[in-house]
Short mmCIF file of C-alpha atoms in Angstrom, two decimals:
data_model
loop_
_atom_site.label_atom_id
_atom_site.label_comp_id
_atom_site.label_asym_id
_atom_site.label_seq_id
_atom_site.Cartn_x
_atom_site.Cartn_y
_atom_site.Cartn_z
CA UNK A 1 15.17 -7.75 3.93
CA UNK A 2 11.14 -8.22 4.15
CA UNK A 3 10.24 -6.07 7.38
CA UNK A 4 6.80 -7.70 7.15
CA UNK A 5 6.02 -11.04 6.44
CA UNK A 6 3.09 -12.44 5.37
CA UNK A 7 1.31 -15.72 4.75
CA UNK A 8 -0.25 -17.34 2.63
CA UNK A 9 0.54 -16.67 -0.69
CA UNK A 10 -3.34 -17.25 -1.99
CA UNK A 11 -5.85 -19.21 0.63
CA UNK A 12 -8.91 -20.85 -1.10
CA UNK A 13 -11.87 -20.55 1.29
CA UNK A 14 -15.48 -22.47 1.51
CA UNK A 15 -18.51 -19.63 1.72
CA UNK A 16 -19.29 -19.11 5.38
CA UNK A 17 -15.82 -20.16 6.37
CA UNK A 18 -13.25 -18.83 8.34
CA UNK A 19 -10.09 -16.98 6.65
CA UNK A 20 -7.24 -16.78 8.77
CA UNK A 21 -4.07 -14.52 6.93
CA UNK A 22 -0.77 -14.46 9.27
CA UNK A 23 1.83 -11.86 9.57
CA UNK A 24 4.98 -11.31 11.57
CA UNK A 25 7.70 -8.46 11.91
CA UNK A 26 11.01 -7.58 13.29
CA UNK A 27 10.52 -4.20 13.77
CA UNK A 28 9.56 -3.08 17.37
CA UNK A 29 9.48 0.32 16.58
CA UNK A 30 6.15 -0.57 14.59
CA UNK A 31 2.93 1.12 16.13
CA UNK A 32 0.46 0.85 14.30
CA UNK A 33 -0.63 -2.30 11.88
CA UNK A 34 -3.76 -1.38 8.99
CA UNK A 35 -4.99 -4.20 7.08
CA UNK A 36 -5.61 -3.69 3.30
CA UNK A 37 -8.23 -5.25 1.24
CA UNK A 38 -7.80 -4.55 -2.73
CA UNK A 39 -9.61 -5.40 -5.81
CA UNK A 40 -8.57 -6.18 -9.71
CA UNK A 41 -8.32 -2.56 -11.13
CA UNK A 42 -8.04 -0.85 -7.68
CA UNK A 43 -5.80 0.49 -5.32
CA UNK A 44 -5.62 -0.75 -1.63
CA UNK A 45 -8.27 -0.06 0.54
CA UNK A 46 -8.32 0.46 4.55
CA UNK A 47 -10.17 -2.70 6.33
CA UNK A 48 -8.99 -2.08 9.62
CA UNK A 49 -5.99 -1.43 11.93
CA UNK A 50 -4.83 -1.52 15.13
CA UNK A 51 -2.24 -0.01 17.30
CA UNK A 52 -0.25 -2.66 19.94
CA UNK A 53 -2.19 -1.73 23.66
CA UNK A 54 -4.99 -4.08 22.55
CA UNK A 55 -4.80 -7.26 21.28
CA UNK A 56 -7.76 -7.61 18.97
CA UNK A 57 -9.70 -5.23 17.38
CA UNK A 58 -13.05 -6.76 15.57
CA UNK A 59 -15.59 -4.44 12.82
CA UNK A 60 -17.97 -6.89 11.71
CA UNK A 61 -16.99 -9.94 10.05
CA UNK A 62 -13.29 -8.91 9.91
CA UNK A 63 -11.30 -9.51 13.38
CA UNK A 64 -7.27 -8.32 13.82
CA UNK A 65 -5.34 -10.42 16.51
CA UNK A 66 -2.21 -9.08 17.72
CA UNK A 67 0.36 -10.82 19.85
CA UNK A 68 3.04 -8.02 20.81
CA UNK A 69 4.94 -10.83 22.51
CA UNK A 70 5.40 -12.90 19.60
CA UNK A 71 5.69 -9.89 16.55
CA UNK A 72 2.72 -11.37 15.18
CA UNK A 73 -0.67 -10.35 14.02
CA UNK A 74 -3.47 -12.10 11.83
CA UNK A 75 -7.02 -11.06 10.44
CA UNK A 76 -9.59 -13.11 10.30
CA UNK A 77 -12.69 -13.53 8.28
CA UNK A 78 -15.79 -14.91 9.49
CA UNK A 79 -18.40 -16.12 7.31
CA UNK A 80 -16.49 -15.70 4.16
CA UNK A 81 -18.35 -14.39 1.26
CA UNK A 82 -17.72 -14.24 -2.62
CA UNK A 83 -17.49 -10.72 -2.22
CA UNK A 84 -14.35 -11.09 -0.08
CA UNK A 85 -12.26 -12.30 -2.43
CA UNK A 86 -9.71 -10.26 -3.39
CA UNK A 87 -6.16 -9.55 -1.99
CA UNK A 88 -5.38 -8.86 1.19
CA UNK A 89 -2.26 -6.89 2.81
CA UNK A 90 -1.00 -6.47 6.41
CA UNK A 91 1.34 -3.74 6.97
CA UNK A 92 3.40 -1.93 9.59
CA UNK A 93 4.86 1.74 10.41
CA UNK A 94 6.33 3.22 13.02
CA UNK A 95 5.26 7.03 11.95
CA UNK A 96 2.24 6.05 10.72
CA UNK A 97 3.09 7.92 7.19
CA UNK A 98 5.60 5.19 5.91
CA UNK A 99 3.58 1.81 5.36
CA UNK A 100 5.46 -0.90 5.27
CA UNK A 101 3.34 -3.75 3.37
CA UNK A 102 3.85 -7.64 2.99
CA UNK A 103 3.51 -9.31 0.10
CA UNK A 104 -0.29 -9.90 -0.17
CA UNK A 105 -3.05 -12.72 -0.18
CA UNK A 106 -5.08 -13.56 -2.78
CA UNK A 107 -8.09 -14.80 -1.36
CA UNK A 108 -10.85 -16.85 -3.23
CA UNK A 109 -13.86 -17.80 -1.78
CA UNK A 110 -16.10 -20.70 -3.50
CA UNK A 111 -19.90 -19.78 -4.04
CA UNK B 9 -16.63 13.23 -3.10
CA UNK B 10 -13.79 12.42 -6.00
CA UNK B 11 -10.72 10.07 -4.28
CA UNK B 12 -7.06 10.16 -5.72
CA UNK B 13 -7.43 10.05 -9.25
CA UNK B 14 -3.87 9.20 -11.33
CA UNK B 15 -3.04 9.10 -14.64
CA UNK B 16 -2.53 7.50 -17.39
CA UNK B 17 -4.08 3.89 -16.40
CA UNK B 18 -1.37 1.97 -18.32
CA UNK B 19 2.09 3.17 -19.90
CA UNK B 20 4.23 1.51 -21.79
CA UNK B 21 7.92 2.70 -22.92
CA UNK B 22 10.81 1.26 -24.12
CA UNK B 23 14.53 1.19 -22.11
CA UNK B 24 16.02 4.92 -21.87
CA UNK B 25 12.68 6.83 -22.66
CA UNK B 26 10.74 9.34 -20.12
CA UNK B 27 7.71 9.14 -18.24
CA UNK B 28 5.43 11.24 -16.46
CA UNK B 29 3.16 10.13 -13.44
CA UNK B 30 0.08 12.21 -12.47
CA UNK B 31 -1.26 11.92 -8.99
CA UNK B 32 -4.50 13.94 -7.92
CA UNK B 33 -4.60 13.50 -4.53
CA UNK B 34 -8.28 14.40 -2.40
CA UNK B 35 -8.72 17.71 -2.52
CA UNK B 36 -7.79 19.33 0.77
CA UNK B 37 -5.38 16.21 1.53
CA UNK B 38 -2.18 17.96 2.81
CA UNK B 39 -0.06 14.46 2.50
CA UNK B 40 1.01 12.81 -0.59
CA UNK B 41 2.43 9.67 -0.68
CA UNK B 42 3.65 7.33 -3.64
CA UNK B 43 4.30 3.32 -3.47
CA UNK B 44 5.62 0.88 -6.05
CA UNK B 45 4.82 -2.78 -6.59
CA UNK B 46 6.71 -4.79 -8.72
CA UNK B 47 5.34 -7.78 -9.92
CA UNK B 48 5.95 -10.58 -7.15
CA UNK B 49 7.17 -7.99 -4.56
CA UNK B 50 5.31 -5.85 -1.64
CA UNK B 51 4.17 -2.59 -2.33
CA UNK B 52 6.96 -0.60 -1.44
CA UNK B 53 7.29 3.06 -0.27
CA UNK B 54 8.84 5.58 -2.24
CA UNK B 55 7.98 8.93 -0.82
CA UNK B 56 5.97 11.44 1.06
CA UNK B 57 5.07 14.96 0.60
CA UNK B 58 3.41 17.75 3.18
CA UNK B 59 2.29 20.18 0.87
CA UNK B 60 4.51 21.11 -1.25
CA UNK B 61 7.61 19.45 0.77
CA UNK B 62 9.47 16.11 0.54
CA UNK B 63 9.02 14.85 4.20
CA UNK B 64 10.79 11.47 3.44
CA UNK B 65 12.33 10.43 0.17
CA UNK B 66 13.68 7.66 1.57
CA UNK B 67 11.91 4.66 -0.69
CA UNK B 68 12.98 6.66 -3.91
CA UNK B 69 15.46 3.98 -5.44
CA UNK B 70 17.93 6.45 -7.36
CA UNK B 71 18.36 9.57 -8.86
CA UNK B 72 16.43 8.39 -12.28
CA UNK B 73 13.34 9.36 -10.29
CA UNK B 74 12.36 12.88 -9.52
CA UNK B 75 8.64 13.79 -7.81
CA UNK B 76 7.51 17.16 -7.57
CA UNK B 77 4.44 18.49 -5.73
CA UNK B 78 4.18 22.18 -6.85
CA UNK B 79 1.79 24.40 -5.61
CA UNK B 80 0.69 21.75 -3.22
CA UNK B 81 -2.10 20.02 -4.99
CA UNK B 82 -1.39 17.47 -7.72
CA UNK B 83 1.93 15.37 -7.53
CA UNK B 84 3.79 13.69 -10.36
CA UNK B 85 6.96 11.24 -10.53
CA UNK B 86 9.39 11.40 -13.80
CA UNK B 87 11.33 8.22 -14.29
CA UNK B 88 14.27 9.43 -16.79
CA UNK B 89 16.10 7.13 -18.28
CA UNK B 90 13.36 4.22 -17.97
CA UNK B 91 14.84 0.99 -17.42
CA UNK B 92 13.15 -2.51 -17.43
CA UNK B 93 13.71 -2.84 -13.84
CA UNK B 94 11.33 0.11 -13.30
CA UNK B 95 8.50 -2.45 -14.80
CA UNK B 96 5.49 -2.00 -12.29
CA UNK B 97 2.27 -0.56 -10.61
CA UNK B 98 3.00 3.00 -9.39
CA UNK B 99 0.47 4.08 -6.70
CA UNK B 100 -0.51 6.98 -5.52
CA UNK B 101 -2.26 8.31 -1.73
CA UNK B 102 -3.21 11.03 -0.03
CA UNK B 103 -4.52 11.54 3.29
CA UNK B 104 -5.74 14.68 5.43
CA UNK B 105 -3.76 14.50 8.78
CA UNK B 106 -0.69 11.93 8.19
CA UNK B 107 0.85 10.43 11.19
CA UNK B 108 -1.37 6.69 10.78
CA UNK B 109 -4.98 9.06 9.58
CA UNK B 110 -6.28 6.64 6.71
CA UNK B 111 -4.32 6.71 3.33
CA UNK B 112 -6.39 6.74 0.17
CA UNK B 113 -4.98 5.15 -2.85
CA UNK B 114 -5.86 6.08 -6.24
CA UNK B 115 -5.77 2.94 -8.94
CA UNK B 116 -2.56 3.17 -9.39
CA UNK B 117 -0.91 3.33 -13.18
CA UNK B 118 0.83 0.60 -14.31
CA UNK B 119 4.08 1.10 -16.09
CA UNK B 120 5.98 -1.64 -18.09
CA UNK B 121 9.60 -1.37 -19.64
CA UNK B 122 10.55 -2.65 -22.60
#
């Protein structure tokens, strides 16, 4: 059973555009949600997380929303650029040692 | 400053043969961790090391898998007997404090099954 569920699959994003990945969990144990950006070749990399007592959490062009109500949380990219694309996880724990991913977004961005 | 290094890149073996993993983790990173991703799946946990200890081994899928973290610095995972179902991208991550400080993945080695 997927703990963390992600969406899209790939997204296919205008430069300067907006891209918006989803995510949803069961879990309410989860505490703390990190967002990973990875490249061909590479392993994941930390964007940014957040813990559930806020709601959104922003560090430049990349923005996390979190609805604790709902189990949901997205990121957001503003002003997409080439450089962005690559794939994208969300992920979950509830010790904040055993990440639970989804499945990943590959994300293009047209020049 | 060098991050988690692993090794080899790419492996390939046939069904029933032995391979070794190498994870360098950070030096002075006190947590280990390893993940899995098999083609088409989530990265998946496997397990995760304080030191020299398995904390939780709770990802590892059977007992064809054996990790060891001796001494406390570098980590490796032994897949014996291989089988195709084994087929994937084995990462590797360290971090200083555990408990949600950042994890740092090496590149990961990718292992395929024949």
């Amino acid at each position: 059973q997927q703990q963390v569920k992600q969406s899209p699959q790939s997204l296919i994003v205008q430069k300067g555009g907006i891209s918006i990945i989803n995510c949803a969990y069961e879990n309410t144990a989860f505490d703390y949600f990190p967002w990973y950006q990875q490249f061909p070749g590479k392993g994941p990399a930390l964007l940014i997380a957040i813990r559930p007592d806020v709601s959104e959490k922003k560090e430049g062009r990349f923005t996390i929303s979190f609805n604790k109500s709902a189990k949901q949380f997205s990121l957001h990219i503003m002003d997409s650029q080439p450089g962005d694309s690559a794939t994208y996880f969300c992920a979950a724990s509830d010790d904040g040692d055993k990440i639970i991913f989804g499945k990943g977004t590959r994300l293009h961005i047209l020049p | 400053e060098a991050g988690v290094t692993q090794f080899p890149s790419h492996s390939v073996i046939e069904k029933g043969q032995t391979v070794t993993l190498r994870c360098d983790p950070i030096s002075g990173h006190d947590n280990l961790y390893w993940y899995r991703r098999v083609m088409g799946k989530e990265i998946k946990f496997l397990l995760h090391f304080v030191k020299e200890s398995k904390q939780d081994e709770s990802g590892m899928p059977n007992n064809r898998f054996l990790a060891e973290r001796t001494g406390g610095t570098y980590s490796t995972l032994k897949v014996q007997p291989a089988e195709l179902e084994d087929s994937g991208v084995y990462f590797c991550a360290s971090s200083h404090l555990g408990r949600g400080d950042e994890q740092y993945f090496g590149p990961g080695t990718r292992l395929t099954v024949t």
